[in-house]
Short mmCIF file of C-alpha atoms in Angstrom, two decimals:
data_model
loop_
_atom_site.label_atom_id
_atom_site.label_comp_id
_atom_site.label_asym_id
_atom_site.label_seq_id
_atom_site.Cartn_x
_atom_site.Cartn_y
_atom_site.Cartn_z
CA MET D 13 299.08 210.03 267.98
CA PHE D 14 302.41 211.78 267.36
CA PRO D 15 304.69 209.51 265.30
CA TYR D 16 307.55 212.00 264.77
CA GLY D 17 309.48 211.64 268.00
CA SER D 18 310.29 214.91 269.75
CA SER D 19 308.56 217.02 267.09
CA PHE D 20 305.04 218.51 267.29
CA PRO D 21 303.27 221.37 265.44
CA LEU D 22 303.56 224.43 267.68
CA GLU D 23 300.55 226.12 266.09
CA GLN D 24 298.37 223.25 267.17
CA TRP D 25 299.56 223.19 270.79
CA PRO D 26 296.43 224.99 272.21
CA HIS D 27 294.22 222.32 270.61
CA ILE D 28 296.52 219.48 271.72
CA ARG D 29 296.48 220.82 275.27
CA ALA D 30 292.71 221.24 275.33
CA PHE D 31 292.25 217.68 274.13
CA ILE D 32 294.56 216.29 276.78
CA ARG D 33 292.92 218.45 279.46
CA ARG D 34 289.56 216.90 278.63
CA GLY D 35 291.00 213.41 279.42
CA GLY D 36 292.06 212.55 275.88
CA ASN D 37 294.39 209.64 275.29
CA LEU D 38 297.88 210.28 273.96
CA VAL D 39 300.59 208.31 272.06
CA VAL D 40 304.03 209.68 271.29
CA LEU D 41 306.44 207.47 269.34
CA GLY D 42 310.16 208.15 269.58
CA GLY D 43 312.21 210.96 270.97
CA ALA D 44 311.67 213.24 273.92
CA PRO D 45 307.92 214.08 273.91
CA PHE D 46 306.99 217.68 273.14
CA HIS D 47 310.52 218.96 273.15
CA GLN D 48 310.90 220.04 269.53
CA PRO D 49 308.38 222.58 268.26
CA VAL D 50 307.86 222.81 264.51
CA LEU D 51 306.72 226.18 263.19
CA ASP D 52 303.99 226.62 260.65
CA ASP D 53 306.47 226.96 257.78
CA ASN D 54 308.10 223.66 258.80
CA ARG D 55 311.10 225.31 260.36
CA LEU D 56 312.30 223.93 263.69
CA GLY D 57 311.83 226.17 266.67
CA VAL D 58 314.11 226.30 269.64
CA ARG D 59 314.25 222.89 271.31
CA GLN D 60 313.10 223.21 274.89
CA ALA D 61 311.14 221.42 277.64
CA THR D 62 308.46 224.12 278.14
CA TRP D 63 305.55 222.04 276.79
CA ALA D 64 306.70 218.77 278.28
CA HIS D 65 307.06 220.53 281.62
CA GLU D 66 303.44 221.74 281.36
CA LEU D 67 302.39 218.05 281.10
CA LEU D 68 304.73 217.17 284.03
CA ILE D 69 306.81 214.85 281.83
CA GLY D 70 309.91 216.93 281.20
CA PRO D 71 312.68 217.73 280.83
CA ALA D 72 314.14 214.52 279.38
CA ASP D 73 317.70 213.24 279.67
CA ALA D 74 319.25 211.06 276.96
CA ILE D 75 320.64 207.66 278.05
CA GLU D 76 323.11 206.03 275.68
CA THR D 77 322.63 202.28 275.62
CA GLY D 78 325.12 199.61 274.56
CA SER D 79 325.60 195.96 273.76
CA GLY D 80 324.29 193.53 276.31
CA TRP D 81 321.28 195.68 277.25
CA LYS D 82 318.29 193.33 277.35
CA ALA D 83 314.65 194.31 276.90
CA VAL D 84 312.29 192.90 279.56
CA THR D 85 308.55 193.47 280.14
CA PRO D 86 307.91 194.06 283.87
CA GLU D 87 304.14 194.63 283.39
CA PRO D 88 302.31 191.26 282.90
CA SER D 89 299.69 192.86 280.60
CA TRP D 90 302.37 193.86 278.07
CA THR D 91 304.47 191.21 276.34
CA ILE D 92 306.09 192.88 273.31
CA PRO D 93 309.79 193.72 273.98
CA ILE D 94 311.28 196.86 272.33
CA SER D 95 314.85 196.23 271.36
CA GLY D 96 317.53 197.96 269.30
CA ALA D 97 317.54 201.35 271.03
CA LYS D 98 320.83 203.29 270.94
CA LYS D 99 319.35 206.24 272.83
CA VAL D 100 316.49 206.36 275.32
CA TYR D 101 315.11 209.50 276.90
CA ALA D 102 314.43 209.41 280.62
CA LEU D 103 311.45 211.63 281.41
CA THR D 104 311.35 213.78 284.54
CA LEU D 105 307.91 212.86 285.87
CA ARG D 106 305.73 214.64 288.38
CA LEU D 107 302.50 213.03 289.49
CA ALA D 108 300.89 215.88 291.44
CA ARG D 109 300.36 219.62 291.16
CA GLU D 110 298.97 220.57 294.57
CA THR D 111 300.15 219.86 298.18
CA ASP D 112 298.10 217.71 300.50
CA MET D 113 299.52 219.35 303.63
CA PRO D 114 299.44 223.11 302.93
CA GLY D 115 301.94 224.97 305.01
CA GLU D 116 304.23 221.99 305.52
CA HIS D 117 307.59 221.94 303.77
CA GLY D 118 308.23 218.54 302.25
CA SER D 119 304.51 217.87 301.62
CA GLU D 120 303.48 215.62 298.80
CA GLY D 121 300.34 216.12 296.79
CA PRO D 122 297.28 214.05 295.84
CA ARG D 123 298.58 211.77 293.08
CA GLU D 124 296.93 212.61 289.81
CA ALA D 125 298.58 209.82 287.83
CA ILE D 126 300.08 206.33 287.96
CA ALA D 127 303.23 205.61 285.95
CA ARG D 128 303.91 202.05 284.66
CA PRO D 129 307.10 201.03 282.85
CA LEU D 130 305.98 198.55 280.20
CA VAL D 131 309.49 197.79 278.91
CA HIS D 132 312.83 198.06 280.72
CA LEU D 133 316.31 197.85 279.28
CA VAL D 134 318.36 195.87 281.77
CA HIS D 135 322.11 196.04 282.06
CA ASP D 136 324.19 194.27 284.75
CA GLY D 137 320.98 193.01 286.24
CA LEU D 138 319.46 196.50 286.75
CA PRO D 139 316.85 198.37 284.77
CA ARG D 140 318.66 201.31 283.23
CA ALA D 141 316.15 202.79 280.77
CA THR D 142 312.47 202.70 279.86
CA PRO D 143 311.70 202.60 276.12
CA LEU D 144 307.97 202.29 276.70
CA LEU D 145 306.12 204.08 279.50
CA GLU D 146 302.44 204.25 280.34
CA ILE D 147 300.88 207.02 282.46
CA ASP D 148 297.25 206.72 283.57
CA ARG D 149 295.63 209.99 284.62
CA ILE D 150 293.37 209.09 287.54
CA ARG D 151 292.60 212.52 289.08
CA GLY D 152 292.44 216.14 288.10
CA ALA D 153 291.45 217.84 284.84
CA GLU D 154 293.15 215.12 282.75
CA ALA D 155 291.49 212.20 284.52
CA GLY D 156 290.59 209.25 282.34
CA GLY D 157 293.37 209.80 279.84
CA ARG D 158 296.06 207.20 279.15
CA TRP D 159 299.39 208.38 277.81
CA LEU D 160 301.88 206.06 276.19
CA PHE D 161 305.43 207.24 275.38
CA ALA D 162 308.07 205.30 273.37
CA PRO D 163 310.94 207.70 274.10
CA SER D 164 313.76 206.03 272.18
CA ASP D 165 315.21 205.53 268.73
CA ALA D 166 314.33 201.81 268.76
CA PRO D 167 312.57 200.62 265.56
CA LEU D 168 308.93 199.83 266.32
CA SER D 169 307.15 197.02 264.47
CA ALA D 170 303.65 197.45 263.05
CA ALA D 171 302.44 194.99 265.74
CA ALA D 172 304.02 197.03 268.50
CA ILE D 173 302.54 200.30 267.22
CA ARG D 174 299.12 198.75 266.89
CA ALA D 175 299.28 197.36 270.44
CA ILE D 176 300.44 200.74 271.81
CA VAL D 177 297.58 202.56 270.17
CA GLN D 178 295.01 199.99 271.24
CA ARG D 179 296.29 200.16 274.79
CA ALA D 180 296.01 203.92 274.82
CA MET D 181 292.49 203.84 273.49
CA ALA D 182 291.44 201.73 276.43
CA GLY D 183 291.85 204.77 278.68
CA ALA D 184 293.04 204.99 282.28
CA SER D 185 292.47 202.13 284.69
CA HIS D 186 293.66 201.65 288.24
CA ILE D 187 292.96 199.51 291.23
CA GLU D 188 294.32 199.60 294.74
CA ALA D 189 294.80 197.06 297.51
CA ARG D 190 296.21 197.89 300.93
CA PRO D 191 296.47 195.96 304.22
CA VAL D 192 294.25 197.19 306.98
CA HIS D 193 297.37 196.82 309.16
CA ALA D 194 300.75 196.23 307.53
CA SER D 195 301.85 194.08 310.48
CA ILE D 196 299.61 191.97 312.73
CA ALA D 197 300.23 189.76 315.73
CA ALA D 198 300.32 185.99 315.68
CA GLY D 199 296.75 184.67 315.79
CA GLU D 200 295.29 187.97 314.57
CA ARG D 201 293.19 187.88 311.41
CA ALA D 202 294.50 189.84 308.47
CA GLY D 203 292.48 192.52 306.66
CA ILE D 204 292.65 193.96 303.13
CA VAL D 205 291.10 197.14 301.67
CA THR D 206 290.43 197.01 297.91
CA SER D 207 289.11 199.64 295.53
CA LYS D 208 287.27 197.05 293.35
CA ALA D 209 285.70 193.62 293.87
CA GLY D 210 287.65 190.60 292.75
CA SER D 211 289.52 187.52 293.82
CA ILE D 212 292.55 187.56 296.11
CA VAL D 213 295.36 184.98 296.29
CA VAL D 214 297.55 185.00 299.39
CA ARG D 215 301.04 183.54 299.10
CA ASP D 216 303.60 183.02 301.79
CA ASP D 217 307.13 184.27 301.30
CA ARG D 218 308.12 181.03 299.54
CA GLY D 219 305.47 181.62 296.91
CA ARG D 220 303.09 178.92 298.13
CA ILE D 221 299.37 179.74 297.94
CA VAL D 222 297.95 179.66 301.46
CA HIS D 223 294.58 181.29 300.93
CA ARG D 224 292.00 182.30 298.25
CA GLN D 225 288.93 184.42 298.71
CA ARG D 226 286.46 186.54 296.82
CA VAL D 227 286.26 190.12 298.13
CA ALA D 228 283.95 193.09 297.59
CA ALA D 229 285.21 196.62 297.23
CA GLY D 230 286.10 197.98 300.68
CA GLU D 231 287.45 196.17 303.72
CA SER D 232 287.61 192.40 303.86
CA THR D 233 288.72 190.17 306.75
CA LEU D 234 290.87 187.15 305.88
CA GLU D 235 292.13 184.52 308.28
CA ALA D 236 295.06 184.08 310.65
CA PHE D 237 298.42 183.14 309.14
CA GLY D 238 301.80 182.05 310.40
CA ALA D 239 304.71 184.37 311.12
CA GLY D 240 306.43 186.15 308.22
CA LEU D 241 305.70 188.18 305.13
CA HIS D 242 302.61 187.38 303.02
CA HIS D 243 301.87 188.63 299.49
CA VAL D 244 298.29 189.37 298.42
CA GLU D 245 297.32 189.59 294.74
CA LEU D 246 294.00 191.15 293.76
CA ILE D 247 292.54 190.12 290.38
CA THR D 248 289.37 191.90 289.16
CA ALA D 249 286.80 190.53 286.72
CA ASP D 250 288.16 192.78 283.95
CA GLY D 251 291.64 191.40 284.39
CA LEU D 252 293.31 194.15 286.40
CA ARG D 253 295.91 193.00 288.88
CA THR D 254 297.78 194.51 291.80
CA THR D 255 299.74 193.02 294.67
CA THR D 256 300.17 194.16 298.24
CA GLY D 257 301.29 192.41 301.42
CA PHE D 258 301.35 192.24 305.20
CA TRP D 259 303.52 190.80 307.92
CA VAL D 260 302.57 188.53 310.73
CA ARG D 261 305.03 189.76 313.35
CA ASP D 262 308.16 187.67 313.33
CA ASN D 263 309.69 188.13 316.76
CA ALA D 264 312.55 185.75 316.04
CA LEU D 265 313.56 187.89 313.04
CA LEU D 266 313.48 191.09 315.14
CA ALA D 267 315.44 189.45 317.94
CA ARG D 268 318.26 188.55 315.55
CA GLY D 269 319.04 192.21 315.03
CA PRO D 270 322.76 193.13 315.36
CA LYS D 271 324.23 195.25 318.06
CA VAL D 272 325.38 198.55 316.53
CA THR D 273 328.00 200.59 318.38
CA VAL D 274 330.22 203.56 317.62
CA SER D 275 333.97 203.76 318.15
CA ARG D 276 336.14 206.82 317.53
CA ASP D 277 336.29 206.34 313.81
CA TRP D 278 333.79 203.66 312.89
CA LEU D 279 330.30 202.35 313.12
CA ARG D 280 330.55 198.75 314.30
CA VAL D 281 328.02 195.99 313.80
CA ASP D 282 328.38 193.14 316.32
CA GLY D 283 331.88 194.54 317.01
CA ARG D 284 333.01 194.49 313.37
CA VAL D 285 333.98 197.67 311.57
CA THR D 286 331.19 198.30 309.10
CA PRO D 287 331.47 201.04 306.46
CA ILE D 288 327.96 202.19 305.64
CA VAL D 289 326.67 201.89 302.14
CA GLY D 290 323.26 203.48 302.26
CA THR D 291 320.47 205.47 300.71
CA THR D 292 317.35 207.35 301.68
CA TYR D 293 314.40 205.11 300.90
CA MET D 294 310.67 205.39 301.60
CA ALA D 295 308.85 203.55 298.81
CA SER D 296 309.04 203.39 295.07
CA ASP D 297 305.26 203.54 294.65
CA VAL D 298 303.99 206.24 297.04
CA HIS D 299 307.24 207.80 298.29
CA ARG D 300 306.61 209.88 301.46
CA GLN D 301 303.17 208.39 302.03
CA PHE D 302 304.70 204.96 302.64
CA LEU D 303 303.65 204.66 306.27
CA PHE D 304 300.07 205.82 305.44
CA GLU D 305 299.71 203.69 302.30
CA PRO D 306 301.96 200.74 303.13
CA ASN D 307 302.78 198.01 300.67
CA PRO D 308 305.24 195.48 302.15
CA HIS D 309 305.24 193.59 298.83
CA VAL D 310 306.78 196.59 297.08
CA TRP D 311 309.20 197.20 299.97
CA ASP D 312 310.32 193.58 299.82
CA ARG D 313 311.07 193.85 296.06
CA ASP D 314 312.97 197.14 296.56
CA PHE D 315 314.97 195.91 299.56
CA ALA D 316 316.00 192.83 297.64
CA GLN D 317 317.33 195.05 294.82
CA MET D 318 319.14 197.30 297.32
CA LYS D 319 320.70 194.27 299.00
CA SER D 320 322.01 193.08 295.66
CA LEU D 321 323.76 196.44 295.21
CA GLY D 322 325.54 196.15 298.55
CA ILE D 323 323.38 198.58 300.51
CA ASN D 324 323.45 197.82 304.26
CA MET D 325 321.53 200.75 305.73
CA VAL D 326 318.57 202.90 304.68
CA ARG D 327 317.51 206.23 306.04
CA THR D 328 313.78 206.85 306.20
CA GLY D 329 311.28 208.69 308.33
CA LEU D 330 308.55 211.37 308.40
CA TRP D 331 309.23 214.39 306.21
CA THR D 332 305.59 215.54 306.33
CA ALA D 333 302.05 214.72 307.60
CA TRP D 334 302.79 214.19 311.30
CA SER D 335 299.18 214.94 312.01
CA ARG D 336 298.29 211.67 310.25
CA ALA D 337 300.70 209.71 312.45
CA ILE D 338 300.29 211.31 315.89
CA ASP D 339 297.70 213.19 317.83
CA GLU D 340 298.12 216.64 319.45
CA ARG D 341 299.77 215.03 322.53
CA GLY D 342 302.37 213.31 320.34
CA VAL D 343 300.91 209.84 320.78
CA PRO D 344 301.33 207.79 317.55
CA ASN D 345 298.36 205.87 316.20
CA GLU D 346 298.33 202.09 315.72
CA ALA D 347 298.19 202.10 311.93
CA PHE D 348 301.37 204.16 311.74
CA LEU D 349 303.18 202.01 314.26
CA ARG D 350 302.21 198.74 312.53
CA ALA D 351 303.33 200.18 309.17
CA LEU D 352 306.70 200.97 310.74
CA ASP D 353 306.79 197.47 312.18
CA ALA D 354 306.34 196.03 308.66
CA TYR D 355 308.97 198.31 307.22
CA VAL D 356 311.54 197.30 309.84
CA GLN D 357 310.78 193.65 309.42
CA THR D 358 311.10 193.87 305.65
CA ALA D 359 314.50 195.56 305.97
CA ALA D 360 315.54 192.95 308.56
CA LYS D 361 314.58 190.11 306.23
CA HIS D 362 317.20 191.43 303.83
CA GLY D 363 319.80 192.21 306.56
CA ILE D 364 319.50 196.00 306.14
CA LEU D 365 319.63 198.45 309.06
CA VAL D 366 317.01 201.23 309.31
CA ASN D 367 317.79 204.75 310.40
CA PHE D 368 314.41 206.35 311.22
CA THR D 369 314.15 210.16 311.18
CA PHE D 370 311.40 211.56 313.40
CA TYR D 371 311.18 215.12 312.05
CA SER D 372 312.20 217.21 309.12
CA PHE D 373 313.06 220.90 308.87
CA LEU D 374 310.81 222.22 311.70
CA PRO D 375 309.32 219.86 314.29
CA PRO D 376 305.52 220.08 314.93
CA ALA D 377 304.71 222.43 317.79
CA HIS D 378 301.89 220.27 319.30
CA GLY D 379 299.82 223.34 320.04
CA GLY D 380 302.70 225.40 321.34
CA THR D 381 304.24 228.50 319.83
CA ASN D 382 307.88 227.44 319.63
CA PRO D 383 308.76 223.88 318.48
CA TYR D 384 312.24 224.13 320.08
CA LEU D 385 311.55 225.89 323.40
CA ASP D 386 307.84 225.71 324.32
CA PRO D 387 307.43 223.03 327.06
CA ARG D 388 304.09 222.00 325.47
CA SER D 389 305.90 221.33 322.15
CA LEU D 390 308.72 219.45 323.85
CA GLU D 391 306.31 217.21 325.75
CA GLY D 392 304.56 216.24 322.52
CA GLN D 393 307.84 215.47 320.84
CA LYS D 394 309.05 213.41 323.82
CA ALA D 395 305.79 211.42 323.78
CA PHE D 396 306.34 210.52 320.10
CA LEU D 397 310.00 209.65 320.46
CA SER D 398 309.36 207.60 323.58
CA ALA D 399 306.49 205.64 322.06
CA VAL D 400 308.59 204.60 319.05
CA ALA D 401 311.83 203.94 320.93
CA SER D 402 310.10 201.82 323.62
CA ARG D 403 308.33 199.75 320.96
CA TYR D 404 311.70 198.72 319.49
CA ARG D 405 313.59 198.30 322.74
CA GLY D 406 316.26 195.68 322.16
CA VAL D 407 315.62 195.54 318.37
CA GLY D 408 318.99 196.15 316.69
CA TRP D 409 317.55 196.67 313.20
CA ILE D 410 316.34 200.17 313.87
CA HIS D 411 318.21 203.31 314.97
CA TYR D 412 317.26 206.94 315.08
CA ASP D 413 317.87 210.44 313.69
CA LEU D 414 316.07 213.24 315.48
CA ILE D 415 315.55 215.76 312.66
CA ASN D 416 316.45 216.10 309.03
CA GLU D 417 317.96 219.48 308.12
CA PRO D 418 316.77 221.39 311.20
CA SER D 419 315.86 225.03 310.77
CA TYR D 420 315.18 227.57 313.53
CA ALA D 421 312.69 230.11 312.16
CA PRO D 422 309.03 231.07 312.21
CA PRO D 423 306.98 228.40 310.37
CA ALA D 424 306.19 230.87 307.60
CA GLY D 425 309.88 231.76 307.19
CA LEU D 426 311.59 228.39 307.14
CA TRP D 427 315.33 228.55 306.30
CA SER D 428 315.45 232.27 307.13
CA ASN D 429 317.13 231.66 310.53
CA ARG D 430 315.16 234.49 312.06
CA PRO D 431 313.80 234.79 315.62
CA ILE D 432 310.41 233.34 316.38
CA ARG D 433 309.83 236.22 318.86
CA ASP D 434 307.73 234.55 321.49
CA GLU D 435 308.01 234.51 325.29
CA HIS D 436 309.89 231.17 325.30
CA GLU D 437 312.62 232.51 323.06
CA LYS D 438 312.84 235.76 325.07
CA SER D 439 313.18 233.80 328.33
CA ALA D 440 315.82 231.47 326.88
CA TRP D 441 317.77 234.53 325.57
CA PHE D 442 317.82 236.22 328.98
CA ILE D 443 318.95 233.00 330.67
CA TRP D 444 321.74 232.60 328.17
CA VAL D 445 322.91 236.19 328.65
CA ARG D 446 322.90 235.86 332.43
CA ASN D 447 324.91 232.65 332.22
CA ARG D 448 327.42 234.32 329.98
#
């Protein structure tokens, strides 16, 4: 445990790092963790984020709090509020070190950790700062370790410190629950995949319990439910909890989508001028993996908050991992399509339009040599676009963007704007010259 805020003994850093790397648990109370080295003669070294960055928790930005900021505890297993902070440090977290799609720009990595805010400071109805944060290391060299940071100047009671230390000593724990399909048809039985055995409770969107069941680890089949969003809570024997969800396709909701048109100066929704207030959003839990690890319960919570802020459109799409969504011919798989169904329905529930982006940077070549000119590449892309667009024919909630930040270059030289130097490019160049 480090009870001196940002300060740590620099001479001991190799030993600290070795302990953490072996899966050791960690508690840092106050300040910006590992930002202020203390030399062996008790002089302060140059304050910097080098060591925090090595742990993927830095740099840290100071947030000044004020009157009216209320401490709340969003994690059910933590009940002690931490109040009185005048300054809270927001840590810059990274949860992965490697990429899971080598060679793809925009790739994520296998998540090595799970971050849980245990206390939020809420102002104007929004969480603005996190004076107590828990990080469970679930993969990699540091697996098994639990890190707790209290990065603020708030006074900590003896009871709070004791609870923080006891929680850290318990070590990392994590369970997962995902729908087999994030959206199912009316009359189709739902399915849930869980990482541990336990009990599940299914609630409809009004909070009413509609189903209970014991499940083993792995895939479990539930029953058929009525149209709409359903929330599924998994509770294990050792008290761990997590919540996921699924949709039973609500055709009436999709049919109520607005008609979006474009005039000279405006985007119009059902004929009314509609200034767009939007953001790019995938998911707050798994980010770019949202259509491969869907959680409609999390989306519902996030869309509700966005709606309260006045957001009326989100931009989303595939920035990576097209091979997980489509085959070599460009045909999308059913799991991907149903996840997108659930995403669109969740947005529609909150009256938010979806702009779906098919590609990012450089489209997949589908076995061709040139993603912009090779007929084989274009056929694969057309197959993907057509499958998605035809699925949502007449659904006004979803609209499209072809490619995010397009770059013409060899795959190994993205952003260089250099020739690809294949026969398709050569042919297109000669045609252009002749036409000129």
